[in-house]
Coordinates of C-alpha atoms in Angstrom, one line a residue:
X1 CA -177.2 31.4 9.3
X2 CA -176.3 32.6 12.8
X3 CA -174.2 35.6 11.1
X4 CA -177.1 36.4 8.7
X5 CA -179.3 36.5 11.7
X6 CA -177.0 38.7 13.6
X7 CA -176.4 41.3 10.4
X8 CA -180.2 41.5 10.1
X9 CA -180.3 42.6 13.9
X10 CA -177.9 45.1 13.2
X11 CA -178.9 46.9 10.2
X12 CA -182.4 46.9 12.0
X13 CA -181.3 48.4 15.3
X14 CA -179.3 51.5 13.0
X15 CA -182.6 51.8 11.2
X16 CA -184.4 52.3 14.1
X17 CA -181.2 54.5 16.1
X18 CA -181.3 56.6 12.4
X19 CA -185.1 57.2 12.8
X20 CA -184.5 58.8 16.6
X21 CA -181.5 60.7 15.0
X22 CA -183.6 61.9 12.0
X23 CA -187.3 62.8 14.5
X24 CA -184.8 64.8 16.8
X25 CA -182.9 66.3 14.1
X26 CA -186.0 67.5 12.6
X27 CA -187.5 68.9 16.1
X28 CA -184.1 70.6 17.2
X29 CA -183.5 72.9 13.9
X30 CA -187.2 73.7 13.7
X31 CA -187.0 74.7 17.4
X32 CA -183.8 76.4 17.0
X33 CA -184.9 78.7 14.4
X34 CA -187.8 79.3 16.2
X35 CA -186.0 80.4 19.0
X36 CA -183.9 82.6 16.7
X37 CA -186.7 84.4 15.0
X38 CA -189.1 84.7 18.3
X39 CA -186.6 85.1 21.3
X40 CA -190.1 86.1 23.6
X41 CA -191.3 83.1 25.5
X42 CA -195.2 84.5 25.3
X43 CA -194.7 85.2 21.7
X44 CA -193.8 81.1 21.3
X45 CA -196.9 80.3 23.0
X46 CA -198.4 81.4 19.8
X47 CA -196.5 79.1 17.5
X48 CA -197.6 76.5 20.1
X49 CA -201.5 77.0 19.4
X50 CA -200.9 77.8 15.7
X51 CA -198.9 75.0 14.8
X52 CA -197.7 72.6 17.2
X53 CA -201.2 71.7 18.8
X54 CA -202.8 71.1 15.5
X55 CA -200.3 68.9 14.5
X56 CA -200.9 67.0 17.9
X57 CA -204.8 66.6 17.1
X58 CA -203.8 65.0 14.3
X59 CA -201.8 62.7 15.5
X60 CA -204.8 62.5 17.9
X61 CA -207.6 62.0 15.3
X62 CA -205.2 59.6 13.3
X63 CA -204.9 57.2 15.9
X64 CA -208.3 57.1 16.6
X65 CA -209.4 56.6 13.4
X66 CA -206.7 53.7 13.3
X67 CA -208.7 52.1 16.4
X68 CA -212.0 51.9 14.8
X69 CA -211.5 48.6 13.2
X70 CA -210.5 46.9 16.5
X71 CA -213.0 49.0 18.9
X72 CA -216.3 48.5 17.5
X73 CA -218.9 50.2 19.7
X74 CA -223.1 49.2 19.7
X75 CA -225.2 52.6 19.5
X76 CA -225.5 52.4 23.2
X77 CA -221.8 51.4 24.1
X78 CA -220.7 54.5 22.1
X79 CA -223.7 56.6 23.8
X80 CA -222.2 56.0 27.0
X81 CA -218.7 56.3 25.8
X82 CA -220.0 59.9 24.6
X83 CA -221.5 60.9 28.0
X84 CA -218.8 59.8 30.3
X85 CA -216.0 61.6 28.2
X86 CA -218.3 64.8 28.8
X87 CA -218.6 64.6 32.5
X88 CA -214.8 63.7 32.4
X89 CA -214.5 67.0 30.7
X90 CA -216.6 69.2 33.0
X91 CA -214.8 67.7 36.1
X92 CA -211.4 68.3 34.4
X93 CA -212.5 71.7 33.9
X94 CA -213.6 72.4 37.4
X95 CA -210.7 71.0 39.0
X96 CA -208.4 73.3 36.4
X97 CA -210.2 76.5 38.3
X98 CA -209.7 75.2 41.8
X99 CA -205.5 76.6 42.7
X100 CA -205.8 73.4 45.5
X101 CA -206.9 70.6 43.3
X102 CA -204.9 71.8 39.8
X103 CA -201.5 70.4 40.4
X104 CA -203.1 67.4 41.8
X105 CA -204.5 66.7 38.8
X106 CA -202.3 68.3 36.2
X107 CA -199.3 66.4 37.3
X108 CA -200.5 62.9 36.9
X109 CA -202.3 63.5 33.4
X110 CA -199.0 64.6 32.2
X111 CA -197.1 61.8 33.6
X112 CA -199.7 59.6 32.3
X113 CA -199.0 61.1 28.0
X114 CA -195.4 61.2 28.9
X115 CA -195.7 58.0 29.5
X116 CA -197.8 57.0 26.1
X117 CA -194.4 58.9 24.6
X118 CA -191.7 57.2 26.1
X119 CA -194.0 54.0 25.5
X120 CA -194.2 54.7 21.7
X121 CA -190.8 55.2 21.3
X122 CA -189.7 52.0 21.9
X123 CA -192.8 50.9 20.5
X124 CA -191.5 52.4 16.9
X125 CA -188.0 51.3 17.2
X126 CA -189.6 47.5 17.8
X127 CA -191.5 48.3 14.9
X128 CA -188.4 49.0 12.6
X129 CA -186.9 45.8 13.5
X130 CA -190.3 44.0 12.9
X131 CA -190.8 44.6 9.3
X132 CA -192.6 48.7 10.6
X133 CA -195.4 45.8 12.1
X134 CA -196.5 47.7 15.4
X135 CA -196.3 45.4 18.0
X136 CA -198.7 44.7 21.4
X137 CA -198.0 46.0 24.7
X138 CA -195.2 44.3 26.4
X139 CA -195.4 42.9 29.3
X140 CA -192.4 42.6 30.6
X141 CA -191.2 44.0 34.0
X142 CA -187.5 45.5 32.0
X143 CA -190.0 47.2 30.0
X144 CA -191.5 48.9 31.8
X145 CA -188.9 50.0 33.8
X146 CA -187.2 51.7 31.4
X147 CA -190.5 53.3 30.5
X148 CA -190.8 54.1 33.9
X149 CA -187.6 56.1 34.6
X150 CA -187.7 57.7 31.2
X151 CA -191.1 59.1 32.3
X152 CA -189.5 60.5 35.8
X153 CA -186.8 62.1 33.6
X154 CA -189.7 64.1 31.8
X155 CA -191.3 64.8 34.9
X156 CA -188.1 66.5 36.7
X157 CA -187.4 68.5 33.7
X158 CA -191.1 70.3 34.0
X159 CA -190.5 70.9 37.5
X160 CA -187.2 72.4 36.8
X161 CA -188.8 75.0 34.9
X162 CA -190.7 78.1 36.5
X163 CA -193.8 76.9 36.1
X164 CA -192.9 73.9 37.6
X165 CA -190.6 75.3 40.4
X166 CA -193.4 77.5 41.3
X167 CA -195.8 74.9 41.7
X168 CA -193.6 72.8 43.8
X169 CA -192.9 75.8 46.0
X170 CA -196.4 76.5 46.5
X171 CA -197.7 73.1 47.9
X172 CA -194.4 71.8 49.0
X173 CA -192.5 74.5 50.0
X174 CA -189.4 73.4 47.7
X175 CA -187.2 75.3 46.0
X176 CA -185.8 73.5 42.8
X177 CA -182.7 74.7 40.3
X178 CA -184.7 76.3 36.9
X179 CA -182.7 74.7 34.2
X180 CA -184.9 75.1 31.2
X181 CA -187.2 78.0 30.2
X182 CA -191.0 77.2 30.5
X183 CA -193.0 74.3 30.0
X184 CA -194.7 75.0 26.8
X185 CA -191.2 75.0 25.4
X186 CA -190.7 71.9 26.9
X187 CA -194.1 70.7 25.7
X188 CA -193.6 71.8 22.0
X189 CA -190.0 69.6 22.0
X190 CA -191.5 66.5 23.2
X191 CA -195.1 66.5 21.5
X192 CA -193.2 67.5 18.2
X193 CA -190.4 64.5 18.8
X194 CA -193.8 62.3 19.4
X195 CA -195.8 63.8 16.3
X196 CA -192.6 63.7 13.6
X197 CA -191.7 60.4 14.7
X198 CA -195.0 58.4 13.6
X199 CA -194.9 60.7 11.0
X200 CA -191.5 59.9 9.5
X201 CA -192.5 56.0 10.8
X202 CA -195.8 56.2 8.5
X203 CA -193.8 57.5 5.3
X204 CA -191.2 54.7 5.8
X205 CA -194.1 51.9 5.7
X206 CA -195.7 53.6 2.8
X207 CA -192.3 53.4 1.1
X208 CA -192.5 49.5 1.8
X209 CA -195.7 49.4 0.4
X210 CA -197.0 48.9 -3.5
X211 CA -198.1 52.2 -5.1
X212 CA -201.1 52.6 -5.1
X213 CA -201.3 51.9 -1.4
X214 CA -198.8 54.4 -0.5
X215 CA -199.9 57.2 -1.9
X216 CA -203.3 56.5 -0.3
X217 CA -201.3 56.1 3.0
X218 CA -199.2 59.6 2.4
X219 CA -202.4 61.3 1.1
X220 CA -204.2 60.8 4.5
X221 CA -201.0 61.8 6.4
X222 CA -201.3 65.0 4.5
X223 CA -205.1 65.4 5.4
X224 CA -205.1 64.1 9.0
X225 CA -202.2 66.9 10.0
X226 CA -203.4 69.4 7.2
X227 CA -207.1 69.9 8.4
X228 CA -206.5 70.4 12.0
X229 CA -204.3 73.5 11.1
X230 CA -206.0 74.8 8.6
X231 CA -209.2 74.6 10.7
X232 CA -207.3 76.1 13.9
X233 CA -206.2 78.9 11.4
X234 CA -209.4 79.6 10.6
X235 CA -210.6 79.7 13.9
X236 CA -207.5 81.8 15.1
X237 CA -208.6 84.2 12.3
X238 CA -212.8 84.5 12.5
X239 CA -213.3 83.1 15.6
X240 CA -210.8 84.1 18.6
X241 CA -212.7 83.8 21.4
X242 CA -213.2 80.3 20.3
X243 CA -209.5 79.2 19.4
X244 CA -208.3 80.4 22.4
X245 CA -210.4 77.5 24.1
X246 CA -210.3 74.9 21.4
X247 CA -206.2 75.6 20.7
X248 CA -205.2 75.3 24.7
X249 CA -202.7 73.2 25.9
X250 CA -204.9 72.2 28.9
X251 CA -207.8 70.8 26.6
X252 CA -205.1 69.3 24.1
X253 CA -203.7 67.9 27.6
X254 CA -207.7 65.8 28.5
X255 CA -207.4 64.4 25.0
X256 CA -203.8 63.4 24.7
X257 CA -204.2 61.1 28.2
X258 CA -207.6 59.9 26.5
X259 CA -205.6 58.9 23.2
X260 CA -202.9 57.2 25.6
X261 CA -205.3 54.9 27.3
X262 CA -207.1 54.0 24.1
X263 CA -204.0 53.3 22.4
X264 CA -202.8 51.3 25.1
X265 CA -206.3 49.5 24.7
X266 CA -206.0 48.5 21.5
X267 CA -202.4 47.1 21.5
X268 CA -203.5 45.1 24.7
X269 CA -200.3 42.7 26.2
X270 CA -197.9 40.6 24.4
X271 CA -195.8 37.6 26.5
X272 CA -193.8 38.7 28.8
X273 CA -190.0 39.9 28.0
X274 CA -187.0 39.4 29.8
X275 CA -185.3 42.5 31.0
X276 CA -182.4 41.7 28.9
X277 CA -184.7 42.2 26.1
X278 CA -186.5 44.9 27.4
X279 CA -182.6 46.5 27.2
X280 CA -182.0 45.7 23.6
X281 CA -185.6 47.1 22.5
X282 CA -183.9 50.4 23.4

């Protein structure tokens, strides 16, 4: 029994090592050819808007239409909801014009959805070796260690790009090595890593699932990440002046860290783990 046990933790931990394998795999040729075909840096900033982005609301609108089972808001609840995401919004947007408050605020908001992707990593490869059942928010101190130091790894990589070496230079008068090209590069791998991931993780459970109920599962995929980029082609196309506001990173940026805490909401805490455990959810 013991042995079976043990065989069933294995095959579900190469599962879960094959689905990393597989997300990256599918971010690293896409970005490689990329790279091949538009060696510019500006000229991949357009990809970033035109197809990245898009997929990212999508993963955006997807889990917030996953969430409105378990957050149920009155007419009033949802009222103020409304009106404090819009004064969020028109702060956010202030501060991004003000050269001594941006980095003060840029910097932690992007710490805050690396975070939410380092999280839902581990979150996913728990899931593969739970039957693909998501489970709540650990919260065990090993945990969130390793989530934690993954999260500072992200951050030193954007500050050793020009952007981010610029930045630091300006308020801290530090002068850090440039090892990687720019952040929306940067940007594009991870949120595309995030974005394939629970997309590959969604067509595994609808593979588990009885037919009819998987194709209705694989037939929202398609719509959730299909409308956002048609609509942000359309928008590229008619209405310029528009996309460039709708499509940039910054705005993506406010809702991403919005989607984090929500998410985070709605899987609330599970007992706490030891860090041994913490270790072997890796």
């Amino acid at each position: 029994m013991a042995e079976d046990g043990s065989q069933r933790v294995e095959a579900a931990r190469e599962v879960s090592v094959n689905h990393r394998v597989r997300s990256l795999a599918t971010v690293a040729t896409g970005l490689a050819v990329l790279h091949a075909l538009v060696p510019e840096a500006a000229a991949r900033e357009t990809w970033l808007t035109l197809v990245v982005l898009p997929i990212g609301y999508g993963h955006l609108l997807g889990g917030w239409l996953f969430a409105g089972s378990r957050m149920r808001l009155t007419g009033l609840e949802a009222a103020f909801a409304g009106a404090s995401i819009l004064s969020l919004l028109c702060a956010y947007t202030w501060a991004l014009q003000v050269e001594t408050v941006r980095w003060f605020v840029l910097v932690p908001m992007l710490l805050i959805s690396a975070w939410h992707i380092v999280e839902n990593d581990l979150a996913l490869a728990r899931a593969y070796r739970n039957g693909l059942r998501l489970r709540p928010l650990p919260r065990g101190a090993g945990h969130h260690a390793i989530v934690l130091a993954a999260t500072g790894i992200l951050g030193v990589l954007a500050i050793a790009t020009p952007t981010g070496a610029y930045y630091l230079q300006l308020y801290f008068d530090a002068r850090p090595p440039i090892l990687l090209t720019t952040i929306p590069d940067l940007a594009t791998a991870v949120l595309m890593v995030h974005a394939i991931s629970w997309i590959f993780f969604f067509l595994d459970r609808a593979s588990a699932l009885p037919a009819l109920r998987a194709t209705r599962l694989r037939r929202r995929l398609f719509w959730l990440h299909g409308l956002p980029l048609g609509a942000n082609a359309m928008l590229y196309a008619c209405l310029p002046a528009i996309h460039f506001y709708i499509a940039s990173a910054t705005l993506y940026l406010f809702w991403s860290v919005l989607h984090a805490f929500q998410t985070a909401l709605v899987r609330r805490t599970q007992p706490r783990a030891s860090a041994s455990a913490a270790l072997a959810w890796l």
